[in-house]
Amino acid sequence: MLLAIDCGNTNTVFAIWDGARFIATWRIATDHKRTADEYFVWLSSLLLLNRLEVKIEEVIISSTVPRVVFNLRVLSNRYFDCRPLVVGKPECLLPHAPRVDQGTTVGPDRLVNTAGAFDRHGGDLIVVDFGTATTFDVVDHDGAYIGGVIAPGVNLSLEALHAAAAALPHVDVSRPAQAIGTNTVACMQSGVYWGYIGLVEGIVREVRKERERPMKVIATGGLAPLFAQDTEVFDSIEDDLTMHGLVLIHDYNKENA
Protein backbone atom coordinates (compact mmCIF):
# COMPACT_ATOMS: atom_id res chain seq x y z
CA MET A 1 0.00 0.00 0.00
CA LEU A 2 0.98 3.62 -0.46
CA LEU A 3 1.53 6.07 2.38
CA ALA A 4 0.97 9.63 1.15
CA ILE A 5 2.36 12.38 3.40
CA ASP A 6 1.49 16.06 2.98
CA CYS A 7 3.59 18.20 5.31
CA GLY A 8 2.44 21.80 5.64
CA ASN A 9 3.71 24.60 7.83
CA THR A 10 1.06 23.93 10.47
CA ASN A 11 -0.09 20.31 10.10
CA THR A 12 1.09 17.11 8.46
CA VAL A 13 -1.43 14.70 6.94
CA PHE A 14 -0.80 10.96 6.57
CA ALA A 15 -3.12 8.98 4.31
CA ILE A 16 -3.04 5.30 3.31
CA TRP A 17 -4.06 4.46 -0.26
CA ASP A 18 -4.99 0.84 -1.02
CA GLY A 19 -4.99 1.29 -4.78
CA ALA A 20 -8.65 2.27 -5.04
CA ARG A 21 -9.37 4.59 -2.12
CA PHE A 22 -7.94 6.14 1.01
CA ILE A 23 -8.66 3.77 3.87
CA ALA A 24 -7.35 6.10 6.58
CA THR A 25 -6.33 9.74 6.95
CA TRP A 26 -4.73 11.28 10.04
CA ARG A 27 -3.34 14.69 10.95
CA ILE A 28 -0.51 15.67 13.28
CA ALA A 29 1.10 19.02 14.13
CA THR A 30 4.18 19.69 12.00
CA ASP A 31 7.36 19.57 14.10
CA HIS A 32 10.82 19.26 12.55
CA LYS A 33 12.14 17.82 15.83
CA ARG A 34 9.82 14.80 15.68
CA THR A 35 11.92 11.70 15.01
CA ALA A 36 11.24 8.78 12.69
CA ASP A 37 10.67 6.57 15.72
CA GLU A 38 8.05 8.95 17.10
CA TYR A 39 6.26 9.03 13.75
CA PHE A 40 6.20 5.24 13.64
CA VAL A 41 4.89 4.82 17.20
CA TRP A 42 2.12 7.37 16.50
CA LEU A 43 1.19 5.79 13.19
CA SER A 44 1.28 2.24 14.58
CA SER A 45 -0.98 3.22 17.47
CA LEU A 46 -3.55 4.69 15.10
CA LEU A 47 -3.49 1.62 12.90
CA LEU A 48 -4.03 -0.57 15.95
CA LEU A 49 -6.84 1.57 17.32
CA ASN A 50 -8.59 1.48 13.96
CA ARG A 51 -7.98 -2.27 13.61
CA LEU A 52 -6.19 -1.83 10.31
CA GLU A 53 -3.71 -4.45 9.20
CA VAL A 54 -1.77 -2.93 6.33
CA LYS A 55 1.65 -3.35 4.79
CA ILE A 56 3.06 -0.05 3.61
CA GLU A 57 5.38 -0.68 0.69
CA GLU A 58 5.65 2.77 -0.91
CA VAL A 59 5.79 6.34 0.37
CA ILE A 60 5.38 9.72 -1.34
CA ILE A 61 6.07 13.01 0.45
CA SER A 62 5.15 16.62 -0.26
CA SER A 63 6.65 19.05 2.24
CA THR A 64 6.76 22.82 2.47
CA VAL A 65 9.04 22.42 5.51
CA PRO A 66 12.43 21.11 4.30
CA ARG A 67 13.71 20.26 7.79
CA VAL A 68 10.94 17.68 8.25
CA VAL A 69 11.84 15.65 5.18
CA PHE A 70 14.93 14.01 6.70
CA ASN A 71 13.03 12.22 9.46
CA LEU A 72 10.24 11.24 7.07
CA ARG A 73 12.89 9.69 4.81
CA VAL A 74 14.29 7.78 7.79
CA LEU A 75 10.76 6.61 8.65
CA SER A 76 10.35 5.21 5.15
CA ASN A 77 13.77 3.57 5.03
CA ARG A 78 13.81 2.13 8.54
CA TYR A 79 10.24 0.97 9.02
CA PHE A 80 8.83 0.46 5.53
CA ASP A 81 12.04 -0.59 3.78
CA CYS A 82 11.50 1.77 0.86
CA ARG A 83 12.97 4.92 -0.63
CA PRO A 84 10.32 7.63 -0.52
CA LEU A 85 9.41 9.72 -3.53
CA VAL A 86 9.74 13.41 -2.61
CA VAL A 87 7.83 15.93 -4.73
CA GLY A 88 10.07 18.74 -5.89
CA LYS A 89 13.25 16.68 -5.97
CA PRO A 90 14.89 16.03 -9.38
CA GLU A 91 14.14 12.30 -9.24
CA CYS A 92 10.38 12.96 -8.86
CA LEU A 93 8.80 13.28 -12.30
CA LEU A 94 5.77 15.50 -12.83
CA PRO A 95 2.97 14.87 -15.33
CA HIS A 96 3.38 18.47 -16.51
CA ALA A 97 6.50 20.54 -15.85
CA PRO A 98 5.89 24.05 -14.44
CA ARG A 99 6.53 27.04 -16.64
CA VAL A 100 7.92 29.79 -14.41
CA ASP A 101 10.95 32.09 -14.33
CA GLN A 102 14.27 30.28 -14.62
CA GLY A 103 15.70 29.44 -11.22
CA THR A 104 12.34 29.67 -9.47
CA THR A 105 11.49 26.89 -7.04
CA VAL A 106 7.80 26.04 -6.97
CA GLY A 107 6.41 24.80 -3.66
CA PRO A 108 5.65 21.06 -3.77
CA ASP A 109 2.15 21.67 -2.41
CA ARG A 110 1.39 23.84 -5.43
CA LEU A 111 2.72 21.20 -7.84
CA VAL A 112 0.60 18.54 -6.17
CA ASN A 113 -2.55 20.68 -6.18
CA THR A 114 -1.98 21.46 -9.85
CA ALA A 115 -1.73 17.77 -10.74
CA GLY A 116 -4.83 16.86 -8.75
CA ALA A 117 -6.94 19.72 -10.06
CA PHE A 118 -6.01 19.17 -13.70
CA ASP A 119 -6.87 15.48 -13.46
CA ARG A 120 -10.35 16.27 -12.15
CA HIS A 121 -11.22 19.47 -13.97
CA GLY A 122 -8.95 19.83 -16.98
CA GLY A 123 -6.95 22.99 -17.70
CA ASP A 124 -7.49 26.73 -17.33
CA LEU A 125 -7.87 26.66 -13.57
CA ILE A 126 -7.26 28.82 -10.54
CA VAL A 127 -6.68 26.63 -7.47
CA VAL A 128 -7.24 28.48 -4.18
CA ASP A 129 -5.71 26.73 -1.17
CA PHE A 130 -6.66 28.00 2.29
CA GLY A 131 -3.62 26.92 4.28
CA THR A 132 -1.06 28.67 6.47
CA ALA A 133 -0.76 30.90 3.43
CA THR A 134 -3.64 31.44 1.04
CA THR A 135 -2.28 30.48 -2.37
CA PHE A 136 -3.67 30.86 -5.86
CA ASP A 137 -2.22 28.45 -8.44
CA VAL A 138 -2.84 29.12 -12.11
CA VAL A 139 -3.02 25.97 -14.26
CA ASP A 140 -2.63 26.32 -18.03
CA HIS A 141 -4.76 24.53 -20.63
CA ASP A 142 -2.29 21.63 -20.77
CA GLY A 143 -1.98 21.11 -17.01
CA ALA A 144 1.23 23.08 -16.40
CA TYR A 145 1.59 25.32 -13.38
CA ILE A 146 2.37 28.79 -14.75
CA GLY A 147 2.43 30.96 -11.64
CA GLY A 148 0.10 32.35 -9.05
CA VAL A 149 -0.36 34.47 -5.96
CA ILE A 150 0.62 34.05 -2.29
CA ALA A 151 -1.29 35.92 0.42
CA PRO A 152 -1.16 35.57 4.22
CA GLY A 153 -3.35 32.78 5.53
CA VAL A 154 -6.54 33.52 7.43
CA ASN A 155 -5.35 32.27 10.81
CA LEU A 156 -1.93 33.84 10.27
CA SER A 157 -3.59 37.22 9.72
CA LEU A 158 -5.60 36.88 12.93
CA GLU A 159 -2.51 35.88 14.90
CA ALA A 160 -0.55 38.84 13.49
CA LEU A 161 -3.39 41.21 14.40
CA HIS A 162 -3.50 39.88 17.94
CA ALA A 163 0.29 40.00 18.33
CA ALA A 164 0.72 43.52 16.94
CA ALA A 165 -2.20 45.18 18.71
CA ALA A 166 -2.11 44.71 22.48
CA ALA A 167 -5.79 45.56 22.96
CA LEU A 168 -7.06 43.04 20.41
CA PRO A 169 -7.84 39.49 21.59
CA HIS A 170 -7.22 36.22 19.79
CA VAL A 171 -10.37 35.14 17.95
CA ASP A 172 -11.43 32.15 15.89
CA VAL A 173 -12.37 32.32 12.24
CA SER A 174 -16.14 32.22 11.81
CA ARG A 175 -18.91 33.76 9.75
CA PRO A 176 -20.11 36.92 11.50
CA ALA A 177 -23.82 37.47 12.04
CA GLN A 178 -23.55 40.81 10.29
CA ALA A 179 -20.92 42.96 8.64
CA ILE A 180 -21.04 45.73 11.26
CA GLY A 181 -19.55 44.37 14.46
CA THR A 182 -20.93 45.70 17.75
CA ASN A 183 -18.02 44.44 19.87
CA THR A 184 -14.29 43.91 19.35
CA VAL A 185 -14.47 40.20 18.57
CA ALA A 186 -17.32 40.67 16.08
CA CYS A 187 -15.43 43.52 14.40
CA MET A 188 -12.31 41.37 13.98
CA GLN A 189 -14.25 38.38 12.70
CA SER A 190 -16.12 40.53 10.19
CA GLY A 191 -12.92 42.14 8.97
CA VAL A 192 -11.21 38.82 8.39
CA TYR A 193 -14.21 36.99 6.95
CA TRP A 194 -15.43 39.63 4.53
CA GLY A 195 -11.90 40.82 3.92
CA TYR A 196 -10.82 37.40 2.68
CA ILE A 197 -13.89 37.01 0.51
CA GLY A 198 -12.98 40.33 -1.07
CA LEU A 199 -9.36 39.23 -1.41
CA VAL A 200 -10.28 35.97 -3.15
CA GLU A 201 -12.80 37.55 -5.48
CA GLY A 202 -10.43 40.41 -6.33
CA ILE A 203 -7.45 38.20 -7.11
CA VAL A 204 -9.56 35.80 -9.19
CA ARG A 205 -10.93 38.76 -11.14
CA GLU A 206 -7.45 40.08 -11.92
CA VAL A 207 -6.11 36.65 -12.92
CA ARG A 208 -9.04 36.18 -15.29
CA LYS A 209 -8.32 39.56 -16.85
CA GLU A 210 -4.71 38.59 -17.54
CA ARG A 211 -5.62 35.18 -18.91
CA GLU A 212 -8.42 36.55 -21.09
CA ARG A 213 -10.14 33.16 -21.15
CA PRO A 214 -12.66 31.31 -18.98
CA MET A 215 -11.02 30.04 -15.80
CA LYS A 216 -12.62 27.63 -13.35
CA VAL A 217 -11.87 28.23 -9.68
CA ILE A 218 -11.21 25.22 -7.44
CA ALA A 219 -10.99 25.69 -3.67
CA THR A 220 -9.25 23.40 -1.20
CA GLY A 221 -8.15 23.58 2.43
CA GLY A 222 -10.08 23.35 5.67
CA LEU A 223 -11.56 26.86 5.51
CA ALA A 224 -12.79 26.62 1.92
CA PRO A 225 -16.36 25.52 2.82
CA LEU A 226 -16.66 28.39 5.31
CA PHE A 227 -15.88 31.09 2.76
CA ALA A 228 -17.90 29.37 0.04
CA GLN A 229 -21.07 30.29 1.95
CA ASP A 230 -20.90 33.89 0.76
CA THR A 231 -19.21 33.86 -2.62
CA GLU A 232 -20.08 32.29 -5.94
CA VAL A 233 -16.51 32.45 -7.24
CA PHE A 234 -15.79 28.76 -6.57
CA ASP A 235 -16.81 26.20 -9.16
CA SER A 236 -15.84 23.28 -6.94
CA ILE A 237 -14.53 22.55 -3.44
CA GLU A 238 -12.13 19.63 -3.09
CA ASP A 239 -11.22 18.50 0.42
CA ASP A 240 -8.83 15.77 -0.76
CA LEU A 241 -7.19 17.57 -3.69
CA THR A 242 -3.63 17.38 -2.34
CA MET A 243 -3.82 13.69 -1.52
CA HIS A 244 -5.34 12.97 -4.92
CA GLY A 245 -2.44 14.81 -6.53
CA LEU A 246 0.09 12.81 -4.53
CA VAL A 247 -1.40 9.52 -5.73
CA LEU A 248 -1.35 10.76 -9.33
CA ILE A 249 2.30 11.80 -9.15
CA HIS A 250 3.23 8.51 -7.51
CA ASP A 251 1.47 6.52 -10.25
CA TYR A 252 3.06 8.67 -12.95
CA ASN A 253 6.52 7.92 -11.60
CA LYS A 254 5.82 4.18 -11.43
CA GLU A 255 4.63 4.18 -15.02
CA ASN A 256 7.63 6.15 -16.24
CA ALA A 257 10.37 4.62 -14.09
CSV table of N, CA, C and O in Angstrom, one decimal, residues 7 42 45 61 84 86 91 126 151 224 248:
chain,number,residue,atom,x,y,z
A,7,CYS,N,3.1,17.4,4.2
A,7,CYS,CA,3.6,18.2,5.3
A,7,CYS,C,3.5,19.7,5.0
A,7,CYS,O,4.2,20.2,4.2
A,42,TRP,N,3.4,6.7,16.7
A,42,TRP,CA,2.1,7.4,16.5
A,42,TRP,C,1.3,6.7,15.4
A,42,TRP,O,0.1,6.4,15.6
A,45,SER,N,0.1,3.2,16.5
A,45,SER,CA,-1.0,3.2,17.5
A,45,SER,C,-2.3,3.5,16.8
A,45,SER,O,-3.3,2.9,17.1
A,61,ILE,N,6.1,11.9,-0.5
A,61,ILE,CA,6.1,13.0,0.4
A,61,ILE,C,6.0,14.3,-0.3
A,61,ILE,O,6.7,14.5,-1.3
A,84,PRO,N,11.5,6.8,-0.2
A,84,PRO,CA,10.3,7.6,-0.5
A,84,PRO,C,10.5,8.5,-1.8
A,84,PRO,O,11.6,8.9,-2.1
A,86,VAL,N,9.9,12.1,-3.2
A,86,VAL,CA,9.7,13.4,-2.6
A,86,VAL,C,9.4,14.4,-3.7
A,86,VAL,O,10.3,14.6,-4.6
A,91,GLU,N,14.5,13.7,-8.9
A,91,GLU,CA,14.1,12.3,-9.2
A,91,GLU,C,12.6,12.1,-9.3
A,91,GLU,O,12.2,11.1,-9.8
A,126,ILE,N,-7.9,28.1,-11.7
A,126,ILE,CA,-7.3,28.8,-10.5
A,126,ILE,C,-7.5,28.0,-9.3
A,126,ILE,O,-8.7,27.8,-8.9
A,151,ALA,N,-0.8,34.9,-0.6
A,151,ALA,CA,-1.3,35.9,0.4
A,151,ALA,C,-1.2,35.3,1.8
A,151,ALA,O,-1.2,34.1,2.0
A,224,ALA,N,-12.1,26.4,3.2
A,224,ALA,CA,-12.8,26.6,1.9
A,224,ALA,C,-14.3,26.6,2.0
A,224,ALA,O,-15.0,27.5,1.5
A,248,LEU,N,-1.6,10.6,-7.9
A,248,LEU,CA,-1.3,10.8,-9.3
A,248,LEU,C,0.1,10.8,-9.7
A,248,LEU,O,0.6,10.2,-10.6
